[in-house]
């Protein structure tokens, strides 16, 4: 198995593959020699190379764990350089633009199944990788009518073997859902962190701490995700704005009944989420 | 020591007082006989009564842990019914309106020191109380020139003995700071929970989970806090709106540099918070 990108996600795939003896060899591919060396040293991969063409040549499976703006081109390149039996999949947080680009390339389309394992954290780099990152987590596959059925079956088996629960969605439905469940919460988290001035941070407590955790995430990574999923994120912001306006109106009017009702609806949604995720926990 | 309100905060004060042998007897005062009975059964208090006048009569210290809208009247009543040497303090999340009301009553003003131990969680009731809730947490005291110095010294000693780090602030400065560090994060959390439709909650992960944790809090409690601290919360919402608009503008323009810069500023604020709270953890 070749893993393109050996950060938190790619590194965790490497560790999981090795822990589960799922691959004869795990080849890590990356641009940054220091990261590759660290990945080797940490036992995240068996081999490492900065040369994608060479890295994918003998792979049965290629998993592209690059920033979303770089995934489509890596997939196309891996499809051309890999052997014809290869399965190419990815771990990108957005799907529509990647799938569209790949499907315009017949060679790439013939080997690719788009995937999004919903797991991760605000940390980055191979040192944050863990073998159980995908255990019990949802992995969304976004096949289209053009996706080869045999590769889809293999992708399903591959992500399942890493511990994932498979969900299939249309790429657009995926992007719209994730704009709400992940991209919006990340934007809100960063906006909240930036709002609270440094001189009162000493008084901040749990609500701020948990609400801004993911604001520590990599700016580059999130810039790419927001750009790739612009329209759904803007739509999610609109929905959020409606909620915030309702709250502001009730507060301006000093309307206790409206405030109570508004909060109770939010509380109900949260409690519904908690009861759903009393099933396997999903992290991100 | 008499504790008015035996929920999460009052109950934790009872447990801490008993664990640290700080009081000969802890008397729990409340309206709800079932809660009082539960508090007794859990060993949170030594005695319980629904009669505030009787409960405070022999107390050296009275701690009012009622909803913020009910604190001032409970303080005034405790001041009239308690013995003249009593210290009355509170644990309310807002301070200006409480201090103003109490200071209009000479008897209450003579015994009262306003306090806000910054600790808590989204849970409620005596069953969620813990003896170490205040350990290492900041407790803000908001004395004014009218606050009797001897009572201030006793309040400082009392909250310190519960494990708190004491900070003194003007009531208005407290309310403005907490609007940003706590009340805004709570409002944002609820708005975020309400924004994400039930049918995609299964795809929500860590950012949503942590970002909406406090949306599970009691609607009544938060309605009171928002109403009591209306203007500072509206000002905090404005500041948040500025951040959100900046993000939206950068996203609409597809301006990667602006998105990156925006995120990096938020990330820096979060990392600054993390380095500050590598000191004793503060929960809420």
Coordinates of C-alpha atoms in Angstrom, one line a residue:
Chain A
X1 CA 0.0 0.0 0.0
X2 CA 1.3 3.4 -0.9
X3 CA 0.2 6.4 1.3
X4 CA 0.6 9.8 -0.3
X5 CA 1.1 12.2 2.6
X6 CA 2.3 10.9 6.0
X7 CA 0.7 13.4 8.3
X8 CA -2.0 12.7 10.9
X9 CA -4.3 10.8 8.5
X10 CA -1.8 9.2 6.2
X11 CA 0.4 8.3 9.2
X12 CA -2.5 6.7 11.1
X13 CA -3.4 4.7 8.0
X14 CA 0.2 3.4 7.9
X15 CA 0.1 2.5 11.6
X16 CA -3.2 0.8 11.2
X17 CA -2.1 -1.2 8.1
X18 CA 1.0 -2.4 9.9
X19 CA -0.8 -3.1 13.2
X20 CA -3.4 -5.2 11.4
X21 CA -0.9 -6.8 9.0
X22 CA -3.0 -5.6 6.1
X23 CA -0.1 -4.8 3.8
X24 CA 3.1 -6.6 2.8
X25 CA 4.8 -3.2 2.7
X26 CA 3.6 0.4 3.4
X27 CA 5.3 3.0 1.3
X28 CA 5.1 6.6 2.5
X29 CA 5.2 9.3 -0.2
X30 CA 5.7 12.9 0.6
X31 CA 7.4 16.2 -0.3
X32 CA 9.0 16.9 3.0
X33 CA 12.0 14.7 3.6
X34 CA 12.0 15.6 7.3
X35 CA 8.4 14.3 7.7
X36 CA 9.2 11.2 5.8
X37 CA 12.2 10.5 7.9
X38 CA 10.1 11.0 11.1
X39 CA 7.4 8.7 9.7
X40 CA 10.1 6.0 9.1
X41 CA 11.6 6.5 12.5
X42 CA 8.2 6.2 14.2
X43 CA 7.4 3.0 12.3
X44 CA 4.5 4.6 10.5
X45 CA 5.7 3.3 7.1
X46 CA 8.2 0.6 6.0
X47 CA 9.7 2.8 3.2
X48 CA 9.6 6.4 2.3
X49 CA 10.2 8.3 -0.9
X50 CA 9.7 11.8 -2.3
X51 CA 9.1 10.3 -5.7
X52 CA 5.4 9.6 -6.2
X53 CA 5.9 7.7 -9.5
X54 CA 8.3 5.3 -7.9
X55 CA 6.3 5.0 -4.7
X56 CA 3.1 3.9 -6.4
X57 CA 4.6 1.7 -9.0
X58 CA 4.2 -1.6 -7.1
X59 CA 1.2 -0.7 -5.0
X60 CA -2.1 -2.6 -4.9
X61 CA -3.7 0.3 -3.1
X62 CA -2.8 4.0 -3.2
X63 CA -4.3 6.2 -0.5
X64 CA -4.0 10.0 -1.2
X65 CA -3.9 11.9 2.1
X66 CA -2.8 15.2 0.7
X67 CA -4.6 18.6 1.2
X68 CA -7.9 18.6 -0.7
X69 CA -6.6 21.0 -3.4
X70 CA -3.8 18.6 -4.3
X71 CA -5.7 15.3 -4.2
X72 CA -7.1 15.2 -7.8
X73 CA -3.7 15.7 -9.4
X74 CA -2.1 13.1 -7.2
X75 CA -4.8 10.6 -8.0
X76 CA -4.4 11.2 -11.8
X77 CA -0.6 10.8 -11.5
X78 CA -0.9 7.6 -9.4
X79 CA -3.4 6.2 -11.9
X80 CA -0.9 6.7 -14.7
X81 CA 2.1 5.5 -12.9
X82 CA 0.6 2.6 -10.9
X83 CA -0.1 -0.8 -12.3
X84 CA -3.5 -1.3 -14.0
X85 CA -4.9 -3.3 -11.1
X86 CA -4.4 -0.6 -8.5
X87 CA -7.2 0.8 -6.4
X88 CA -6.7 4.6 -5.8
X89 CA -8.7 6.1 -2.9
X90 CA -8.3 9.3 -0.9
X91 CA -9.1 10.8 2.5
X92 CA -10.1 14.3 1.6
X93 CA -12.7 16.3 3.6
X94 CA -14.4 17.5 0.4
X95 CA -15.5 15.4 -2.5
X96 CA -17.3 17.1 -5.3
X97 CA -14.4 19.0 -7.0
X98 CA -12.1 16.0 -6.6
X99 CA -14.5 13.6 -8.1
X100 CA -15.3 15.9 -11.0
X101 CA -11.7 16.4 -11.8
X102 CA -10.8 12.7 -11.6
X103 CA -13.8 11.7 -13.7
X104 CA -12.6 13.9 -16.5
X105 CA -9.6 11.7 -16.7
X106 CA -10.5 8.2 -18.0
X107 CA -7.4 6.5 -16.7
X108 CA -7.9 7.9 -13.2
X109 CA -11.7 7.3 -13.3
X110 CA -11.0 3.6 -13.9
X111 CA -9.2 3.1 -10.7
X112 CA -10.6 5.7 -8.2
X113 CA -13.0 5.6 -5.4
X114 CA -13.4 8.8 -3.4
X115 CA -13.5 8.4 0.4
X116 CA -13.6 10.5 3.5
X117 CA -12.9 8.8 6.8
X118 CA -14.4 11.2 9.4
X119 CA -11.6 11.1 11.9
X120 CA -8.8 13.4 12.8
X121 CA -7.9 16.2 15.3
X122 CA -6.4 19.6 15.5
X123 CA -3.0 18.1 15.5
X124 CA -0.8 17.4 12.5
X125 CA 2.2 15.4 11.4
X126 CA 3.2 11.8 11.6
X127 CA 3.9 12.1 15.4
X128 CA 0.2 12.6 16.0
X129 CA -0.8 9.4 14.1
X130 CA -2.4 6.6 16.0
X131 CA -3.2 3.0 14.8
X132 CA -6.8 3.2 16.1
X133 CA -7.8 6.6 14.6
X134 CA -10.4 4.9 12.3
X135 CA -11.8 2.4 14.8
X136 CA -15.5 2.7 14.7
X137 CA -15.5 5.9 12.7
X138 CA -17.7 6.6 9.7
X139 CA -16.0 6.6 6.3
X140 CA -18.1 8.1 3.6
X141 CA -17.6 6.7 0.1
X142 CA -18.9 8.9 -2.7
X143 CA -19.2 6.7 -5.8
X144 CA -21.0 7.9 -8.9
X145 CA -22.4 5.9 -11.8
X146 CA -18.9 6.1 -13.3
X147 CA -17.2 4.5 -10.4
X148 CA -16.0 0.9 -11.3
X149 CA -17.9 -1.6 -9.2
X150 CA -15.0 -3.8 -8.5
X151 CA -12.9 -0.9 -7.2
X152 CA -15.9 0.2 -5.0
X153 CA -16.1 -3.2 -3.5
X154 CA -12.3 -3.2 -2.8
X155 CA -12.5 0.4 -1.3
X156 CA -15.3 -0.7 1.0
X157 CA -13.3 -3.7 2.1
X158 CA -10.1 -1.6 2.6
X159 CA -11.7 1.1 4.8
X160 CA -13.7 -1.5 6.7
X161 CA -10.5 -3.4 7.4
X162 CA -9.1 -0.2 8.9
X163 CA -12.0 -0.2 11.4
X164 CA -14.4 2.2 9.6
X165 CA -18.2 2.0 9.3
X166 CA -19.0 2.6 5.6
X167 CA -21.6 5.1 4.5
X168 CA -22.2 5.9 0.8
X169 CA -23.3 9.3 -0.4
X170 CA -23.4 11.3 -3.6
X171 CA -20.4 13.7 -3.6
X172 CA -22.6 16.8 -3.5
X173 CA -24.7 15.4 -0.6
X174 CA -21.4 14.7 1.2
X175 CA -20.1 18.2 0.7
X176 CA -23.4 19.8 1.9
X177 CA -23.6 17.6 4.9
X178 CA -20.0 18.1 5.9
X179 CA -20.2 21.8 5.4
X180 CA -22.8 21.7 8.3
X181 CA -21.3 19.0 10.5
X182 CA -17.6 19.8 10.2
X183 CA -16.7 22.9 8.1
X184 CA -19.1 25.3 9.8
X185 CA -18.1 24.1 13.3
X186 CA -14.5 24.7 12.4
X187 CA -15.2 28.2 11.1
X188 CA -17.3 29.1 14.2
X189 CA -14.5 27.8 16.4
X190 CA -11.9 30.0 14.8
X191 CA -14.3 33.0 14.8
X192 CA -14.9 32.5 18.5
X193 CA -11.2 32.2 19.3
X194 CA -10.5 35.4 17.4
X195 CA -13.3 37.2 19.2
X196 CA -12.1 36.9 22.7
X197 CA -9.3 39.4 23.5
X198 CA -6.0 38.1 25.0
X199 CA -6.4 40.1 28.2
X200 CA -9.5 38.2 29.4
X201 CA -8.4 34.7 28.3
X202 CA -7.4 34.0 31.9
X203 CA -11.1 34.0 32.7
X204 CA -12.1 31.7 29.9
X205 CA -13.3 28.2 30.9
X206 CA -14.8 25.1 29.5
X207 CA -17.2 26.5 27.0
X208 CA -14.4 28.5 25.4
X209 CA -11.9 25.7 25.7
X210 CA -14.0 23.1 24.0
X211 CA -15.6 25.6 21.6
X212 CA -12.2 26.7 20.2
X213 CA -10.3 23.4 20.3
X214 CA -10.2 23.0 16.5
X215 CA -9.1 26.6 16.0
X216 CA -5.6 25.2 16.7
X217 CA -5.8 23.3 13.4
X218 CA -3.5 24.0 10.5
X219 CA -4.4 27.2 8.5
X220 CA -3.3 25.7 5.2
X221 CA -5.5 22.7 5.6
X222 CA -8.6 24.7 6.4
X223 CA -8.0 27.3 3.8
X224 CA -8.0 24.5 1.2
X225 CA -11.2 22.9 2.6
X226 CA -13.1 26.2 2.7
X227 CA -12.1 27.1 -0.9
X228 CA -13.0 23.6 -2.2
X229 CA -16.4 23.7 -0.5
X230 CA -17.2 27.3 -0.8
X231 CA -20.9 27.4 -1.7
X232 CA -22.0 24.7 0.8
X233 CA -20.0 26.5 3.6
X234 CA -21.6 29.8 2.7
X235 CA -25.0 28.2 2.8
X236 CA -24.2 26.7 6.2
X237 CA -23.1 30.1 7.4
X238 CA -26.5 31.5 6.3
X239 CA -28.3 28.9 8.3
X240 CA -26.1 29.6 11.3
X241 CA -26.8 33.3 10.9
X242 CA -30.5 32.7 11.1
X243 CA -30.1 31.0 14.5
X244 CA -27.9 33.8 15.7
X245 CA -30.3 36.4 14.6
X246 CA -33.2 34.7 16.4
X247 CA -31.1 34.7 19.6
X248 CA -30.2 38.4 19.1
X249 CA -33.8 39.4 18.5
X250 CA -35.0 37.5 21.7
X251 CA -32.2 39.1 23.7
X252 CA -32.7 42.6 22.4
X253 CA -36.4 42.3 23.2
X254 CA -35.6 40.8 26.7
X255 CA -38.0 38.1 25.7
X256 CA -37.4 35.3 28.3
X257 CA -39.9 32.9 26.7
X258 CA -38.3 33.3 23.3
X259 CA -34.8 32.8 24.8
X260 CA -35.9 29.7 26.7
X261 CA -37.6 28.2 23.6
X262 CA -34.6 29.0 21.4
X263 CA -32.2 27.4 23.9
X264 CA -34.5 24.4 24.4
X265 CA -34.5 23.6 20.7
X266 CA -30.7 23.7 20.6
X267 CA -30.5 21.6 23.7
X268 CA -32.8 19.0 22.1
X269 CA -30.6 18.8 19.0
X270 CA -27.5 18.3 21.2
X271 CA -29.2 15.6 23.3
X272 CA -30.3 13.9 20.1
X273 CA -26.6 13.9 18.9
X274 CA -25.5 12.5 22.2
X275 CA -27.9 9.7 22.1
X276 CA -26.9 8.9 18.5
X277 CA -23.2 8.9 19.3
X278 CA -23.7 6.7 22.4
X279 CA -23.2 4.3 19.5
X280 CA -19.6 4.2 18.3
X281 CA -17.9 7.6 19.0
X282 CA -16.9 9.6 15.9
X283 CA -14.0 12.0 16.3
X284 CA -12.6 14.7 13.9
Chain B
X1 CA -22.5 27.2 56.4
X2 CA -25.8 27.6 54.7
X3 CA -26.0 26.9 51.0
X4 CA -29.0 28.3 49.1
X5 CA -29.6 26.0 46.1
X6 CA -28.1 22.5 46.2
X7 CA -27.6 22.0 42.4
X8 CA -24.2 21.4 40.7
X9 CA -22.6 24.5 42.3
X10 CA -24.2 24.5 45.7
X11 CA -23.9 20.8 46.0
X12 CA -20.2 20.9 45.1
X13 CA -19.7 23.6 47.7
X14 CA -21.4 21.3 50.3
X15 CA -19.2 18.4 49.3
X16 CA -16.0 20.5 49.4
X17 CA -16.9 22.0 52.8
X18 CA -17.5 18.6 54.2
X19 CA -14.5 16.9 52.6
X20 CA -12.2 19.7 53.9
X21 CA -14.0 19.9 57.3
X22 CA -14.5 23.6 56.8
X23 CA -17.9 23.7 58.5
X24 CA -19.4 22.3 61.6
X25 CA -22.6 21.8 59.7
X26 CA -23.7 22.4 56.1
X27 CA -27.4 23.4 55.8
X28 CA -28.9 23.0 52.3
X29 CA -31.7 25.4 51.5
X30 CA -33.9 24.9 48.4
X31 CA -37.4 25.0 47.0
X32 CA -37.6 21.6 45.7
X33 CA -38.0 18.9 48.4
X34 CA -36.9 16.1 46.1
X35 CA -33.6 17.9 45.3
X36 CA -33.0 18.5 49.0
X37 CA -33.7 14.9 49.8
X38 CA -31.3 13.8 47.1
X39 CA -28.7 16.2 48.4
X40 CA -29.1 14.7 51.9
X41 CA -29.0 11.2 50.7
X42 CA -25.8 11.9 48.6
X43 CA -24.1 13.4 51.7
X44 CA -23.9 16.8 50.0
X45 CA -25.3 18.6 53.1
X46 CA -25.8 17.7 56.7
X47 CA -29.3 19.2 57.0
X48 CA -31.9 20.4 54.5
X49 CA -34.8 22.8 54.7
X50 CA -37.1 24.6 52.3
X51 CA -37.3 27.5 54.8
X52 CA -34.6 30.1 54.0
X53 CA -35.2 32.1 57.2
X54 CA -34.7 29.1 59.4
X55 CA -31.8 27.7 57.3
X56 CA -29.7 30.9 57.5
X57 CA -30.4 31.7 61.2
X58 CA -27.4 30.1 62.7
X59 CA -25.0 30.3 59.7
X60 CA -21.6 32.0 59.8
X61 CA -21.5 31.9 56.0
X62 CA -24.4 31.9 53.6
X63 CA -23.6 31.1 49.9
X64 CA -26.4 31.8 47.5
X65 CA -26.2 29.4 44.5
X66 CA -29.6 30.3 43.0
X67 CA -30.2 31.3 39.3
X68 CA -28.8 34.9 38.8
X69 CA -32.3 36.5 38.7
X70 CA -33.0 35.2 42.2
X71 CA -29.7 35.9 43.9
X72 CA -30.2 39.5 45.0
X73 CA -33.5 38.9 46.8
X74 CA -32.1 35.7 48.5
X75 CA -29.1 37.8 49.7
X76 CA -31.3 40.5 51.1
X77 CA -33.5 38.0 52.9
X78 CA -30.5 36.1 54.3
X79 CA -29.0 39.4 55.5
X80 CA -32.2 40.2 57.4
X81 CA -32.7 36.7 58.9
X82 CA -29.1 35.7 59.5
X83 CA -27.1 36.8 62.6
X84 CA -25.2 40.2 62.3
X85 CA -21.8 38.5 61.9
X86 CA -22.8 36.5 58.9
X87 CA -20.9 36.7 55.6
X88 CA -23.2 36.4 52.6
X89 CA -21.6 35.5 49.3
X90 CA -22.9 34.1 46.0
X91 CA -21.9 32.1 43.0
X92 CA -23.7 33.9 40.2
X93 CA -22.4 34.1 36.7
X94 CA -23.3 37.8 36.4
X95 CA -22.5 40.5 38.9
X96 CA -23.5 44.0 38.0
X97 CA -27.3 43.8 38.6
X98 CA -26.9 41.7 41.7
X99 CA -24.4 44.1 43.3
X100 CA -26.5 47.1 42.4
X101 CA -29.6 45.6 43.9
X102 CA -27.9 44.5 47.1
X103 CA -26.1 47.8 47.5
X104 CA -29.5 49.6 47.6
X105 CA -30.2 47.6 50.8
X106 CA -28.0 48.8 53.7
X107 CA -28.5 45.6 55.7
X108 CA -27.6 43.4 52.8
X109 CA -24.7 45.6 51.7
X110 CA -23.1 45.3 55.2
X111 CA -22.7 41.5 54.9
X112 CA -22.3 40.8 51.2
X113 CA -19.4 40.0 48.9
X114 CA -20.3 39.1 45.3
X115 CA -18.4 36.1 43.9
X116 CA -18.3 34.0 40.8
X117 CA -16.4 30.8 41.0
X118 CA -15.7 30.0 37.3
X119 CA -16.5 26.3 37.4
X120 CA -19.4 24.1 36.4
X121 CA -20.5 22.0 33.5
X122 CA -23.6 21.4 31.3
X123 CA -24.9 19.1 34.0
X124 CA -27.3 20.1 36.8
X125 CA -28.6 18.9 40.2
X126 CA -26.9 17.6 43.3
X127 CA -26.0 14.3 41.7
X128 CA -23.5 16.1 39.4
X129 CA -21.8 17.8 42.4
X130 CA -18.1 16.9 43.1
X131 CA -15.9 17.9 46.0
X132 CA -13.1 19.1 43.8
X133 CA -15.1 21.3 41.4
X134 CA -13.3 24.4 42.6
X135 CA -9.8 23.0 42.9
X136 CA -7.5 25.4 41.0
X137 CA -10.3 27.4 39.4
X138 CA -10.5 31.1 39.3
X139 CA -13.1 32.8 41.6
X140 CA -13.8 36.4 40.7
X141 CA -14.8 38.6 43.6
X142 CA -16.3 41.9 42.6
X143 CA -16.1 44.2 45.6
X144 CA -17.0 47.9 45.3
X145 CA -16.0 50.8 47.6
X146 CA -19.1 49.9 49.6
X147 CA -18.1 46.4 50.3
X148 CA -17.1 46.0 54.0
X149 CA -13.4 45.1 54.2
X150 CA -13.7 42.5 56.9
X151 CA -16.3 40.6 54.9
X152 CA -14.1 40.8 51.8
X153 CA -11.2 39.3 53.7
X154 CA -13.5 36.5 54.9
X155 CA -14.9 35.9 51.4
X156 CA -11.4 35.7 50.0
X157 CA -10.4 33.1 52.7
X158 CA -13.6 31.1 52.2
X159 CA -13.3 30.7 48.4
X160 CA -9.6 30.1 48.7
X161 CA -10.2 27.3 51.2
X162 CA -12.5 25.7 48.6
X163 CA -9.5 25.6 46.3
X164 CA -10.1 28.7 44.2
X165 CA -7.6 31.2 42.9
X166 CA -8.9 34.7 43.8
X167 CA -9.2 37.5 41.2
X168 CA -10.8 40.8 42.0
X169 CA -12.7 42.8 39.4
X170 CA -15.2 45.6 39.2
X171 CA -18.7 44.1 38.6
X172 CA -19.0 45.8 35.2
X173 CA -15.6 44.6 34.1
X174 CA -16.5 41.1 35.3
X175 CA -19.7 41.1 33.3
X176 CA -18.0 42.4 30.1
X177 CA -15.2 39.8 30.4
X178 CA -17.5 36.9 31.1
X179 CA -19.9 37.9 28.2
X180 CA -16.9 37.2 26.0
X181 CA -15.3 34.3 27.7
X182 CA -18.4 32.4 28.7
X183 CA -21.8 33.8 27.7
X184 CA -20.9 34.3 24.1
X185 CA -19.4 30.8 23.8
X186 CA -22.6 29.3 25.3
X187 CA -24.8 31.2 22.8
X188 CA -22.6 30.2 19.9
X189 CA -22.7 26.6 21.0
X190 CA -26.5 26.6 21.1
X191 CA -26.7 28.4 17.7
X192 CA -24.4 25.7 16.2
X193 CA -26.4 22.8 17.7
X194 CA -29.6 24.3 16.3
X195 CA -28.1 24.8 12.9
X196 CA -27.1 21.3 12.1
X197 CA -30.2 19.3 10.9
X198 CA -31.0 16.0 12.7
X199 CA -30.6 13.9 9.5
X200 CA -26.9 14.7 9.2
X201 CA -26.0 14.4 12.8
X202 CA -24.6 10.9 12.2
X203 CA -21.8 12.5 10.2
X204 CA -20.9 15.0 12.9
X205 CA -17.6 14.5 14.6
X206 CA -15.3 16.1 17.1
X207 CA -15.6 19.8 16.1
X208 CA -19.4 19.6 16.4
X209 CA -19.2 17.4 19.5
X210 CA -17.0 19.8 21.5
X211 CA -18.4 22.9 20.0
X212 CA -22.0 22.0 21.1
X213 CA -21.2 20.4 24.5
X214 CA -22.6 23.2 26.6
X215 CA -25.8 23.5 24.5
X216 CA -26.9 20.6 26.7
X217 CA -27.1 23.1 29.6
X218 CA -30.3 24.1 31.3
X219 CA -32.5 26.6 29.3
X220 CA -33.7 28.3 32.5
X221 CA -30.2 29.0 33.8
X222 CA -29.0 30.5 30.5
X223 CA -32.1 32.5 29.9
X224 CA -31.5 34.2 33.3
X225 CA -27.8 34.8 32.6
X226 CA -28.5 36.3 29.1
X227 CA -31.2 38.6 30.4
X228 CA -29.1 39.7 33.4
X229 CA -26.1 40.5 31.1
X230 CA -27.9 41.7 28.0
X231 CA -25.8 44.7 26.9
X232 CA -22.4 43.0 27.3
X233 CA -23.7 39.9 25.5
X234 CA -25.0 41.9 22.6
X235 CA -21.6 43.7 22.4
X236 CA -19.9 40.3 22.4
X237 CA -22.2 39.1 19.6
X238 CA -21.2 42.2 17.6
X239 CA -17.5 41.4 18.0
X240 CA -18.2 37.8 16.9
X241 CA -20.2 39.1 14.0
X242 CA -17.2 41.1 12.8
X243 CA -15.0 38.0 12.8
X244 CA -17.7 36.0 11.0
X245 CA -18.1 38.7 8.3
X246 CA -14.4 38.8 7.7
X247 CA -14.4 35.0 7.1
X248 CA -17.4 35.3 4.8
X249 CA -15.9 38.1 2.8
X250 CA -12.6 36.1 2.3
X251 CA -14.6 33.0 1.4
X252 CA -16.9 34.8 -1.0
X253 CA -13.9 36.4 -2.7
X254 CA -12.1 33.0 -2.8
X255 CA -9.2 34.9 -1.2
X256 CA -6.8 32.2 0.0
X257 CA -4.4 34.6 1.6
X258 CA -7.1 36.3 3.5
X259 CA -8.6 33.0 4.7
X260 CA -5.1 31.8 5.8
X261 CA -4.4 35.0 7.6
X262 CA -7.8 35.0 9.3
X263 CA -7.4 31.4 10.4
X264 CA -3.8 32.0 11.6
X265 CA -4.9 34.9 13.9
X266 CA -7.6 32.6 15.4
X267 CA -5.1 29.8 15.8
X268 CA -2.6 32.1 17.6
X269 CA -5.3 33.2 20.1
X270 CA -6.2 29.6 20.8
X271 CA -2.6 28.6 21.2
X272 CA -2.1 31.5 23.6
X273 CA -5.1 30.3 25.6
X274 CA -3.6 26.8 25.7
X275 CA -0.3 28.0 27.0
X276 CA -2.0 30.1 29.7
X277 CA -4.1 27.2 30.8
X278 CA -1.2 24.9 31.0
X279 CA -1.3 26.5 34.4
X280 CA -4.2 25.1 36.5
X281 CA -7.1 24.0 34.3
X282 CA -10.3 26.0 34.5
X283 CA -13.5 24.4 33.6
X284 CA -17.0 25.7 33.2

